[in-house]
Coordinates of C-alpha atoms and ligand atoms in Angstrom, one line a residue:
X1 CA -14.6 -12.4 -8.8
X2 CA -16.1 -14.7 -5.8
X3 CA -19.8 -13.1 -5.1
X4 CA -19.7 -11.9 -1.0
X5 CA -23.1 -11.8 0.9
X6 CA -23.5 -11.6 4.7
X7 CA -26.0 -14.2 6.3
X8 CA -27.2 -14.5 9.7
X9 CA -28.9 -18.1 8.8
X10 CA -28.3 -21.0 10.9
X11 CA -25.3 -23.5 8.6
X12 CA -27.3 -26.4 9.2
X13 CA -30.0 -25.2 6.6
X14 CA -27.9 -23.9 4.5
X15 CA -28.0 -24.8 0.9
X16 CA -24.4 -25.0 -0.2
X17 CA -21.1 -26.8 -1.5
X18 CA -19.4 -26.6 2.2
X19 CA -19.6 -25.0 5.3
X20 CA -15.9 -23.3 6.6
X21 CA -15.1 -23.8 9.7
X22 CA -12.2 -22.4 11.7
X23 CA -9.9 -24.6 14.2
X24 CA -7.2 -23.1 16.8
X25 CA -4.3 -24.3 18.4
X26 CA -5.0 -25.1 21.9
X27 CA -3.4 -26.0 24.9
X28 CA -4.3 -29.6 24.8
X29 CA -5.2 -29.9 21.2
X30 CA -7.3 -28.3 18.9
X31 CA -10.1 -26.0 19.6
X32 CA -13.1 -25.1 17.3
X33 CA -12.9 -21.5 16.7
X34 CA -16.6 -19.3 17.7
X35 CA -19.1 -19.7 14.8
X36 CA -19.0 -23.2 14.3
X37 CA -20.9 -24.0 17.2
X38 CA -23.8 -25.2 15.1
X39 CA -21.8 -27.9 13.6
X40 CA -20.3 -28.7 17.0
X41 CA -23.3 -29.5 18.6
X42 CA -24.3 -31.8 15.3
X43 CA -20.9 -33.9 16.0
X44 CA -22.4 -34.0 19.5
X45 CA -20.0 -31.3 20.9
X46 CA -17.2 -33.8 19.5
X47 CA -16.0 -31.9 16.7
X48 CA -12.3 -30.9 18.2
X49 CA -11.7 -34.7 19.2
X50 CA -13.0 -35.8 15.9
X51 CA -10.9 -33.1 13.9
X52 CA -8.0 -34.2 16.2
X53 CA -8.4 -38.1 14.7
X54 CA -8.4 -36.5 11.3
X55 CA -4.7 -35.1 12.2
X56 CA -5.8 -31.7 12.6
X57 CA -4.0 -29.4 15.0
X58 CA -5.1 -25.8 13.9
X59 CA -1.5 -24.5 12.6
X60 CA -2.1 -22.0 10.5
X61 CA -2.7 -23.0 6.7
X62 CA -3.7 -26.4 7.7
X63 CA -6.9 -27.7 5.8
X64 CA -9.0 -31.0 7.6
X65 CA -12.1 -32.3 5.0
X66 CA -15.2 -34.1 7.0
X67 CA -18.3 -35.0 5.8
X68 CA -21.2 -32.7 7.0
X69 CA -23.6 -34.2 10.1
X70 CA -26.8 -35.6 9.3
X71 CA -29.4 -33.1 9.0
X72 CA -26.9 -30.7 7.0
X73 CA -27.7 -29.0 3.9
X74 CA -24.3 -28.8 3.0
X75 CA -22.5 -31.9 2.1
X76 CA -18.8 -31.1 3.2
X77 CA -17.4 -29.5 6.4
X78 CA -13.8 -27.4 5.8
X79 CA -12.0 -26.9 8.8
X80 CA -9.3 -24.1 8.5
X81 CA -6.4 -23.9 11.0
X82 CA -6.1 -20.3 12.2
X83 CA -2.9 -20.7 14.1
X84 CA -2.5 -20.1 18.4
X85 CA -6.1 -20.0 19.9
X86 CA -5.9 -16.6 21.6
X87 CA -6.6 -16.2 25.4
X88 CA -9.1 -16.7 27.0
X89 CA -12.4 -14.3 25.7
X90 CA -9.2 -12.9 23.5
X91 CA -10.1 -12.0 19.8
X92 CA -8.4 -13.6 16.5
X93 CA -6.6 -11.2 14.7
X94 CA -7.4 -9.9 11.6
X95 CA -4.5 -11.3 9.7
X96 CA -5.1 -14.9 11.5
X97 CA -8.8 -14.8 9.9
X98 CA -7.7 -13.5 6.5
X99 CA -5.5 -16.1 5.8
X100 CA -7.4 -19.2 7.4
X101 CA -10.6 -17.7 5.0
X102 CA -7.9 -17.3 2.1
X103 CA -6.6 -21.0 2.7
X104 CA -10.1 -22.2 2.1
X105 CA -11.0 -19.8 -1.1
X106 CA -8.2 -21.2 -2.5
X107 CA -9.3 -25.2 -1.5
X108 CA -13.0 -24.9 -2.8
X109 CA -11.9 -24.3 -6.7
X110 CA -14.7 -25.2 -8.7
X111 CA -17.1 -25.0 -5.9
X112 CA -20.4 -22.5 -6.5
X113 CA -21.1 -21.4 -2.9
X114 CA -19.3 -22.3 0.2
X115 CA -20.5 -20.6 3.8
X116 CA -18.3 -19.6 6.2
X117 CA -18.6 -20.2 9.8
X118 CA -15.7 -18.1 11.4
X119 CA -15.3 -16.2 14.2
X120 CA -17.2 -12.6 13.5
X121 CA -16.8 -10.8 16.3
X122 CA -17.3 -7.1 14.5
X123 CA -17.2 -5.4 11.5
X124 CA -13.4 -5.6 11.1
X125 CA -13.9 -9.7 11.4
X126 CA -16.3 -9.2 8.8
X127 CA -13.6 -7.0 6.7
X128 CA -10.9 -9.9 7.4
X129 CA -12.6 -12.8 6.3
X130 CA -14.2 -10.9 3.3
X131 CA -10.8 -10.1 2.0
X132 CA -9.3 -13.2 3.0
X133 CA -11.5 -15.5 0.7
X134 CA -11.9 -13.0 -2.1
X135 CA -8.1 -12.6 -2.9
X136 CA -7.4 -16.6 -2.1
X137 CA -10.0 -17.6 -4.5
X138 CA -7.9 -15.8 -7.2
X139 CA -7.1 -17.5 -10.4
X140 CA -5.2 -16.4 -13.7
X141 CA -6.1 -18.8 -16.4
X142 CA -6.6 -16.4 -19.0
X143 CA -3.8 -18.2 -21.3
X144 CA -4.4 -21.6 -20.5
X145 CA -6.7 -22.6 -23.6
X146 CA -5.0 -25.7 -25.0
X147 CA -4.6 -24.1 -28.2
X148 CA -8.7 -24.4 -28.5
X149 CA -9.0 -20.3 -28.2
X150 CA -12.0 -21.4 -24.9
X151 CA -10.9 -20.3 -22.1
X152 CA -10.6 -22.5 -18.9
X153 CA -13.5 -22.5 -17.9
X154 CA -14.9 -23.6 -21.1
X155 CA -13.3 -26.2 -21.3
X156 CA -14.0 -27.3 -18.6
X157 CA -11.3 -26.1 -15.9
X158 CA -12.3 -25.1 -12.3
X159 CA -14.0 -22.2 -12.5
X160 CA -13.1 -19.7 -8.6
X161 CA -15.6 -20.5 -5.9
X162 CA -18.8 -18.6 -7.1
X163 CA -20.1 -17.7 -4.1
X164 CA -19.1 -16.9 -0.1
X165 CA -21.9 -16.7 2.8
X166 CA -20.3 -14.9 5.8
X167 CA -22.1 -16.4 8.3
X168 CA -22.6 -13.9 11.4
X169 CA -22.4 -11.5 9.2
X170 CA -25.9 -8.9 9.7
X171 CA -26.6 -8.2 6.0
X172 CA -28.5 -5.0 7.7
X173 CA -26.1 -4.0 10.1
X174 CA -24.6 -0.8 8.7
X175 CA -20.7 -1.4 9.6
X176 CA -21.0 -5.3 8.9
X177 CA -21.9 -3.9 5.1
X178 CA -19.6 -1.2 4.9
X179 CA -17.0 -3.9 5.6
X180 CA -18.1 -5.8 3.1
X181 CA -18.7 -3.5 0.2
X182 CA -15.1 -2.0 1.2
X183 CA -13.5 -5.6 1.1
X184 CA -15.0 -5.9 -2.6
X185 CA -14.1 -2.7 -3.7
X186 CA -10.2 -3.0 -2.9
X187 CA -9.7 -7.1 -3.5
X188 CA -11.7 -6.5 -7.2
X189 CA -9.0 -3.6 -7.5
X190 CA -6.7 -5.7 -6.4
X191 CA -7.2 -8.7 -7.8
X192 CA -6.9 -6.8 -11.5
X193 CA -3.7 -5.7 -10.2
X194 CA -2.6 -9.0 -10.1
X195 CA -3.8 -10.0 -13.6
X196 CA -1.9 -6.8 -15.2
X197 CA 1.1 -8.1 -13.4
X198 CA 0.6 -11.7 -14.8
X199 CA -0.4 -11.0 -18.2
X200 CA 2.8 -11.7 -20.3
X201 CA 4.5 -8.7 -21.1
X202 CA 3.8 -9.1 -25.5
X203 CA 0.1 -8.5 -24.1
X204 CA 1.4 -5.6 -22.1
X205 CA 2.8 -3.1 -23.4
X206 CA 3.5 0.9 -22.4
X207 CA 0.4 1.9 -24.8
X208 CA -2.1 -1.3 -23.7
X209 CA -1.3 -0.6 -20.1
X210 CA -1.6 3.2 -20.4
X211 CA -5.3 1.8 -22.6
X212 CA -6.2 0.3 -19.4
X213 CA -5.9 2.8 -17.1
X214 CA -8.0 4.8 -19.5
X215 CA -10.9 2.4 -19.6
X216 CA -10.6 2.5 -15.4
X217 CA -10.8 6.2 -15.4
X218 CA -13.6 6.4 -18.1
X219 CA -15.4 3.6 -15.8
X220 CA -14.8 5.4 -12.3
X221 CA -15.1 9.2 -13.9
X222 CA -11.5 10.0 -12.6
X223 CA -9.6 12.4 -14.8
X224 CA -6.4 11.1 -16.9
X225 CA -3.4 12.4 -19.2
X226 CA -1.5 10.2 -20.8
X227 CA 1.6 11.5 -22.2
X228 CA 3.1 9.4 -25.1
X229 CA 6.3 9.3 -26.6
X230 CA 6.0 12.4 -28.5
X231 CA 4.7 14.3 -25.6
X232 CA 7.3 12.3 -23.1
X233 CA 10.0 14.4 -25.8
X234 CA 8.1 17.8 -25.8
X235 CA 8.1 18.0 -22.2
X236 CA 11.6 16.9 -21.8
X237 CA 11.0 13.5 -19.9
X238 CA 14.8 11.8 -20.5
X239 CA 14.5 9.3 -17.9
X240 CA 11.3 7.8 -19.2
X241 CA 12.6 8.1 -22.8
X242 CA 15.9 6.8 -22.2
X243 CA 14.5 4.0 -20.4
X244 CA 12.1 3.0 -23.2
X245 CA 14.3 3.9 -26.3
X246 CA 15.4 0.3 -26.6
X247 CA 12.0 -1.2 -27.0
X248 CA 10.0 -0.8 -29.8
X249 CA 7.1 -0.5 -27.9
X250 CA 7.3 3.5 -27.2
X251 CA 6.9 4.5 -22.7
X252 CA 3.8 6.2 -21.6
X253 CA 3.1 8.4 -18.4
X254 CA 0.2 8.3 -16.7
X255 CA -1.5 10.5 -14.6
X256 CA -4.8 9.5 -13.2
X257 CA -6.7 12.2 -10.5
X258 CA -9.5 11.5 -8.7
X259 CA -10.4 14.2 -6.0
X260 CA -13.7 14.7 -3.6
X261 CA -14.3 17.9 -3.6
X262 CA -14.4 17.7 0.8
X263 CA -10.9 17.0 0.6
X264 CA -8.1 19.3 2.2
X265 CA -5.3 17.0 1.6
X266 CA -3.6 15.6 -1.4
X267 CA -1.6 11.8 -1.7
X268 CA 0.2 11.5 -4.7
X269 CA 1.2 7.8 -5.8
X270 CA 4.0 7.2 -8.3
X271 CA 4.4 3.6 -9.7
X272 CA 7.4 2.0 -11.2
X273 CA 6.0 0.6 -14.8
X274 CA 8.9 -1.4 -16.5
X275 CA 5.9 -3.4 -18.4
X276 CA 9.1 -6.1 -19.2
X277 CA 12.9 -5.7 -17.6
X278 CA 15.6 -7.5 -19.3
X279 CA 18.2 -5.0 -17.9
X280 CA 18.8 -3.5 -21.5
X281 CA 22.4 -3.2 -23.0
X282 CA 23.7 -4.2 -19.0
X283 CA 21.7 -7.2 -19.9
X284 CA 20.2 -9.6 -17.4
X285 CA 21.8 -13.1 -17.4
X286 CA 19.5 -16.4 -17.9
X287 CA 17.9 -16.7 -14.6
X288 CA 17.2 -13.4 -14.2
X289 CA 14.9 -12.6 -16.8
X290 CA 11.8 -15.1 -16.4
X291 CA 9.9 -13.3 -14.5
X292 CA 10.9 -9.8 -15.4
X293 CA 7.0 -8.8 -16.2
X294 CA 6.3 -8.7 -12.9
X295 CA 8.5 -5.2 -12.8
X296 CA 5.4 -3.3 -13.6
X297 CA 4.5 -4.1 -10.2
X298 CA 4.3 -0.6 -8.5
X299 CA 2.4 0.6 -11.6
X300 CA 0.0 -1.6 -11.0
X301 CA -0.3 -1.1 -7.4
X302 CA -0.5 2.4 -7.9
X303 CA -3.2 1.9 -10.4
X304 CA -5.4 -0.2 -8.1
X305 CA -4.9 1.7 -5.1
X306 CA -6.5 5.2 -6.8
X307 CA -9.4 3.0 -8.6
X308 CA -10.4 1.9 -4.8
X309 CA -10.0 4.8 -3.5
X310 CA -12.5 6.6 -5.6
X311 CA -14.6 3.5 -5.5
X312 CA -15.0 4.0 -1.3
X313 CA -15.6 7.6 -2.4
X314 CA -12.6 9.0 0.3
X315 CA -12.6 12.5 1.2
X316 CA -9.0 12.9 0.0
X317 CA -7.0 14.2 -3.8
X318 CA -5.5 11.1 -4.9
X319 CA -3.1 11.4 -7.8
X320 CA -1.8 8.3 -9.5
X321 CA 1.5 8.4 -11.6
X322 CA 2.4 5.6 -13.9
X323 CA 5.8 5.4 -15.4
X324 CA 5.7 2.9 -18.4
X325 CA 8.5 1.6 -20.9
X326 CA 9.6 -1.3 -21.3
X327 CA 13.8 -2.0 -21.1
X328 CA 15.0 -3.5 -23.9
X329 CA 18.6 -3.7 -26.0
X330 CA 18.6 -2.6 -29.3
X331 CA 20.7 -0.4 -31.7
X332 CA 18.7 2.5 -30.3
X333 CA 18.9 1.7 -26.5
X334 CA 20.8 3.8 -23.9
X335 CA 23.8 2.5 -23.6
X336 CA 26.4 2.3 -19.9
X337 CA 28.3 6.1 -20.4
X338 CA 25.1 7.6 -21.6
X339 CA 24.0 10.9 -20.1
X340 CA 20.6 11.7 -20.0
X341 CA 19.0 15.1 -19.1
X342 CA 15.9 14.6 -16.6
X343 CA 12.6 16.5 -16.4
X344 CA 14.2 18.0 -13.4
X345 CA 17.0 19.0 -15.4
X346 CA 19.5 17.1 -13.4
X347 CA 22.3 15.1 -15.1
X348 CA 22.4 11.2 -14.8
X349 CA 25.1 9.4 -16.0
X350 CA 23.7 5.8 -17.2
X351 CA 26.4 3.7 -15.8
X352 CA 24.1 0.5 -15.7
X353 CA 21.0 0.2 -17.7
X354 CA 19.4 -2.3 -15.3
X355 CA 19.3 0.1 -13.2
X356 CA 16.4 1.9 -14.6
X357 CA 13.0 2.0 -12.5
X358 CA 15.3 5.0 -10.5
X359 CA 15.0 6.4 -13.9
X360 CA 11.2 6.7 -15.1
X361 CA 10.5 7.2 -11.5
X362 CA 12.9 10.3 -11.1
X363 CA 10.8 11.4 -13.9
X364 CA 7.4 10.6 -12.6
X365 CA 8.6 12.4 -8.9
X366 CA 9.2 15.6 -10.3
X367 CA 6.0 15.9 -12.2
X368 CA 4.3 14.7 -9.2
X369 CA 6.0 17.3 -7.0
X370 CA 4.8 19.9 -9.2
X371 CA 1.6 19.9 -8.1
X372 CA 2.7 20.5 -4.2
X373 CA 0.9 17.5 -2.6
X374 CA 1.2 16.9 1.4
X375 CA 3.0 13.5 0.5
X376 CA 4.5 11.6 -2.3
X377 CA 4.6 7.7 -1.7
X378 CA 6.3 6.2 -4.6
X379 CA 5.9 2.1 -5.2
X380 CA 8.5 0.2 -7.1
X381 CA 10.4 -3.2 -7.3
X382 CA 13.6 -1.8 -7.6
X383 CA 16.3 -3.6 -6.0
X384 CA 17.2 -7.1 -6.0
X385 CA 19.3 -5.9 -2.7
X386 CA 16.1 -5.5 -1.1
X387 CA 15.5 -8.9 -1.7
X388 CA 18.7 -10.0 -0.1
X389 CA 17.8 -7.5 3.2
X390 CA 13.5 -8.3 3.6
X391 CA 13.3 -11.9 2.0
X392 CA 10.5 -12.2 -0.3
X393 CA 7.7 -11.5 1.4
X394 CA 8.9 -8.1 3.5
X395 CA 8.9 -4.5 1.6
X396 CA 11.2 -1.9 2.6
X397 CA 10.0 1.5 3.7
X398 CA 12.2 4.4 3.1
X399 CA 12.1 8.1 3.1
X400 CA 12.7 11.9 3.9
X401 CA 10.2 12.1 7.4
X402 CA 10.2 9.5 9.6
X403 CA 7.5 9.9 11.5
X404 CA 5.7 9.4 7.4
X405 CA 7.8 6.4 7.4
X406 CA 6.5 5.4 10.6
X407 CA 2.6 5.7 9.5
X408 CA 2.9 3.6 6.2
X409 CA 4.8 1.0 8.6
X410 CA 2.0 1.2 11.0
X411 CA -0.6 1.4 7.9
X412 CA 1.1 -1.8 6.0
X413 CA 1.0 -3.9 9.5
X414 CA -2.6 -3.2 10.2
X415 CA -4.2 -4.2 6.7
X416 CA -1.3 -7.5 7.1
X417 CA 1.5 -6.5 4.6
X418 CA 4.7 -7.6 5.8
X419 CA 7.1 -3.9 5.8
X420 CA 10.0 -2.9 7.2
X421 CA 11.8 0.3 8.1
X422 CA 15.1 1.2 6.1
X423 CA 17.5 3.9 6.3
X424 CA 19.0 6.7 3.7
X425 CA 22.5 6.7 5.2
X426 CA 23.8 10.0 3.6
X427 CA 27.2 8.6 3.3
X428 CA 26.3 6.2 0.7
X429 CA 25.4 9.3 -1.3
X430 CA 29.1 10.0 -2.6
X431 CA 28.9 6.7 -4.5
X432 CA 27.2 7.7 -7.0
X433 CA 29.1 11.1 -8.0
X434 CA 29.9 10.8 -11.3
X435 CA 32.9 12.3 -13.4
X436 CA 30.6 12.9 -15.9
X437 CA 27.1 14.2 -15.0
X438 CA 25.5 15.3 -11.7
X439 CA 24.5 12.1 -10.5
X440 CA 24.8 8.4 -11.7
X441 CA 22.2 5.7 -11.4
X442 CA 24.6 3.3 -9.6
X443 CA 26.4 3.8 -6.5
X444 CA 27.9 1.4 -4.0
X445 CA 27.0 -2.4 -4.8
X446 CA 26.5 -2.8 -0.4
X447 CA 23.0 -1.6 0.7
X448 CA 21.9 -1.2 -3.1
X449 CA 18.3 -1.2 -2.0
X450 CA 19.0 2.2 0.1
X451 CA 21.2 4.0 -3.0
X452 CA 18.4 3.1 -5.2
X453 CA 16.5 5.2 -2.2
X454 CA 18.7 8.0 -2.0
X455 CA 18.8 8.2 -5.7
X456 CA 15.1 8.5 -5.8
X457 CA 15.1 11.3 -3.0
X458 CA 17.2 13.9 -5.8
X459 CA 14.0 13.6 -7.5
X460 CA 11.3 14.8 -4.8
X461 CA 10.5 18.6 -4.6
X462 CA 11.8 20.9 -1.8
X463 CA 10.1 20.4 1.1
X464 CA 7.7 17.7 0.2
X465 CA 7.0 14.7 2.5
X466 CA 8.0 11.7 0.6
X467 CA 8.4 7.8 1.2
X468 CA 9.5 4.6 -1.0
X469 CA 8.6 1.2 -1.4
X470 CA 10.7 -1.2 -2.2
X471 CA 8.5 -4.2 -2.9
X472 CA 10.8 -6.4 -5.2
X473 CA 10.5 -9.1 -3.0
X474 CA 6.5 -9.5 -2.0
X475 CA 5.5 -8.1 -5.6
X476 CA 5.3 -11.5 -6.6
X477 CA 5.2 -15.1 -5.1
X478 CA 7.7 -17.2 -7.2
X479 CA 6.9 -20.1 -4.5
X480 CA 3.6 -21.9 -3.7
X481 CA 0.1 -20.2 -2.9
X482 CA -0.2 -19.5 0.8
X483 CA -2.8 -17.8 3.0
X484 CA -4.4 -15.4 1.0
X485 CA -1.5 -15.1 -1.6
X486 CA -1.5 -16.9 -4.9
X487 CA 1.7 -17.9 -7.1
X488 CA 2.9 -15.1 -9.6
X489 CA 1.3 -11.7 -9.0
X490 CA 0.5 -10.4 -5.5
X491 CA -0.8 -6.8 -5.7
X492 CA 1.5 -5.8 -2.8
X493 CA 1.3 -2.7 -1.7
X494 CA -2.7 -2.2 -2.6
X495 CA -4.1 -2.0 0.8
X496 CA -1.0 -0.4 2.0
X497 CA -2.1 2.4 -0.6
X498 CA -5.4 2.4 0.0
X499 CA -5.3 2.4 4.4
X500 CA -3.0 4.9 4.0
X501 CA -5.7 7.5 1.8
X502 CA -8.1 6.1 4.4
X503 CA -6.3 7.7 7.2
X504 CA -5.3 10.8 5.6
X505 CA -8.8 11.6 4.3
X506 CA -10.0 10.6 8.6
X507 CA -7.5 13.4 9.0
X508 CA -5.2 10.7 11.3
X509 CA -2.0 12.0 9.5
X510 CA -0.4 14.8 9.7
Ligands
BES601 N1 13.6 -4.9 -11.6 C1 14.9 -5.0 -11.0 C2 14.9 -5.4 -9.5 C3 14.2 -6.7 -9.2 C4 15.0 -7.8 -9.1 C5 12.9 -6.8 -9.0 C6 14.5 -9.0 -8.8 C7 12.3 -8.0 -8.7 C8 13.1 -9.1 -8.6 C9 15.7 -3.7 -11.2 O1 15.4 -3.0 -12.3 C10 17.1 -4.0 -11.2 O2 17.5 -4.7 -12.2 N2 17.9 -3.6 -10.2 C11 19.3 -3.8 -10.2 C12 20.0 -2.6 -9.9 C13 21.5 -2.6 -10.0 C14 21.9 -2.8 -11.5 C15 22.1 -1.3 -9.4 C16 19.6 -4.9 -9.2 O3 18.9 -4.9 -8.1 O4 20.4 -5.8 -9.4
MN602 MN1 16.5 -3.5 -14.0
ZN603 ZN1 13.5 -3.2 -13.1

């Protein structure tokens, strides 16, 4: 991953590839953002005017290339829109200076350092713009060899920008570095989330995935169980078998602890790990299907989210679940009509086998309420319907307390992930009585994201505070790279996670 220092150095000296710099929406054309003065006053206190002959106008995502003023160390000056200037003495948001520093991670590919001269007004700027250009500088180019076995960079692909220079950041100032080390410690976590969720699913499997987690815990001295399929049967686990019986790469479940030994509260995390989803027997149409590996989203979320935890060292019990099978037809696949008998010991009558992450997570939701904790936030993408309601970029929040419900909204918007409320409307429960069993995993096709939800809340013990994400749309970016977002896998849901343990452990919850 991209190296972050802080720097309180001047740009003009600066030895580097190119200096950032941000530029805002004004009134009457476009303003250069605070922390680019230095350049400004090289371009003679021109720089708006000239950026405005380039075409710039500071929208948000827009990128303007000049060369550097004489006297520069740096060759290149990248200016980054950053959207409406805000009012007068006003702040940039967080989000605003995420995205512009994302924008140009992404641009300076191939580049070994690159300073950026953005607004830093505190610690949380420093936070922002950290974040922004380590998760935009992403790449997955693991697979793209040309059949030589090198990888892309030896052969001589564009390697992520190397390094980042906040500038205005105080290397000694003791917020400014928390900021920082914290922005490294969740975007690496993050950023792996997003290669699990890339890697194809032949290279990811219940058992390799379930092998990964084990080389995190082993890494970060967090404890793990991993229950395979023999154990899966012992214990009785028939949603996570049923699920997997089709593939012949057996399901896994997961559970990863990591607890300070401060904490008085306990967050347990389940994550929907279909590792590939063709919708079994009920298969998926051509269409569907392509980018099915993505479905071990939640999983992978979940994963991340713990690791980071630890990592910042948060006075809080954080227990990770990880559901894992893959859903595949075969002769030995559950079949639409099948019953299968829960680790809850409820019923379910299988009446569509794409409708499966309900399944391994009812499992993993009943373990997880075994162990009493003051919330259960499970992470899935599970509907398509939620897809239809969000858009792709939006996850849906549901759950049994709503002032819960309320705090993850609140928690997603601060750290910038697009969430929404959604409702449990009790009378969409009747849909999915079945003649058969106690409950089946398909109700009403109307408002299938909130069935899926309702299903899911059979599964949660008495009493316990529990919420669902539905992240099947912003899980992963099927269109272009934008802000801080790459194409393919986003790790949506990570910093929802991990603000979330943040505030429980500051004891602002509950
Ligand atoms: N993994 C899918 C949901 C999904 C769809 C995620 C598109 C990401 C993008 C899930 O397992 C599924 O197939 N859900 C069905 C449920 C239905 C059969 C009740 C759906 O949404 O169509
Ligand atoms: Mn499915
Ligand atoms: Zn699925």
């Amino acid at each position: 991953m991209t190296a972050l220092t802080l720097s309180t150095s001047a740009a003009p000296g600066l030895r580097a590839d190119a200096i950032v710099i941000g530029v805002a929406k004004g009134a009457k054309g476009p303003v250069v953002a605070p922390g680019a003065e230095a350049v400004d006053k090289a371009y003679d206190g021109r720089l708006a005017a000239v950026l405005e002959t380039l075409g710039a106008s500071g929208a948000e995502g827009e990128l303007t290339k000049l060369p550097a003023p004489a006297g520069f160390k740096a060759p290149l000056v990248v200016a980054v829109g950053l959207g409406a200037a805000p009012a007068a003495d006003g702040e940039y948001e967080a989000e605003a200076l995420r995205r512009a520093a994302g924008v140009a991670g992404r641009a300076l590919t191939g580049a070994k350092k690159a300073a950026f001269a953005l607004p830093v007004q505190d610690a949380a700027a420093v936070g922002a713009l950290g974040e922004g250009v380590l998760l935009g500088a992403y790449s997955f180019d693991t697979y793209k060899d040309n059949g030589n076995g090198k990888d892309a960079k030896a052969r001589g692909g564009k390697a992520p920008l190397a390094e980042a220079v906040l500038l205005g950041g105080k290397p000694r100032d003791a917020a400014h570095k928390a900021a920082a080390a914290r922005a490294v410690a969740v975007c690496e976590e993050l950023n792996r989330a997003r290669d699990l969720i890339n890697t194809p699913p032949n290279d990811l499997t219940p058992a390799i995935f379930a092998g990964i987690a084990q080389d995190a815990a082993k890494e970060h001295g967090l404890k793990i169980q991993v229950l395979d399929d023999k154990a899966l049967t012992k214990g009785g686990y028939g949603g996570i078998l049923g699920v997997g019986s089709g593939s012949a790469a057996t399901p896994r479940l997961v559970k990863l602890s990591y607890s300070h030994p401060d904490a008085d509260k306990h967050l347990a995390f389940v994550g929907k790990g279909i590792t590939y989803d063709s919708g079994g027997i009920s298969l998926k149409p051509a269409g569907h299907n392509e980018t099915m590996k993505c479905d071990m989203s939640g999983a992978a979320a979940v994963l991340a989210a713990v690791v980071a935890a630890a990592r910042l060292g948060l006075e809080v019990n954080v227990t990770g679940w990880l559901a894992l099978a893959e859903n595949m037809p075969s002769g030995s696949a559950v079949r639409p009509g099948d019953v299968l008998r829960m680790y809850s010991g409820k019923t379910v009558e299988v009446l569509n086998t794409d409708a499966e992450g309900r399944l391994v997570l009812a499992d993993a939701l009943w373990a997880a309420s075994a162990e009493k904790p003051d919330a259960i936030v499970d992470v899935a993408t599970l509907t398509g319907a939620m897809m239809l309601a969000l858009g792709s970029r939006t996850f849906g929040i549901m759950g049994n307390d709503d002032a819960f419900r309320t705090a993850l909204h609140e928690a997603a918007e601060e750290v910038g992930e697009p969430a929404w409320p959604m409702p449990l409307p009790e009378h969409l429960r009747k849909g999915m009585d079945s003649a058969t069993a106690d409950i089946a995993n398909m109700g009403e096709r109307m408002g299938g994201g909130l069935v899926a939800g309702l299903f899911l809340r059979e599964f949660v013990g008495e009493g316990i505070t529990w919420a669902h994400l539905d992240i099947a749309g912003p899980a992963f970016n099927e269109g272009g790279p934008f802000g801080y977002t790459p194409k393919g896998g986003t790790g949506s849901a990570v910093r929802t996670l991990v603000r979330l343990a943040e505030l429980t452990a500051a004891g602002d919850l509950g």
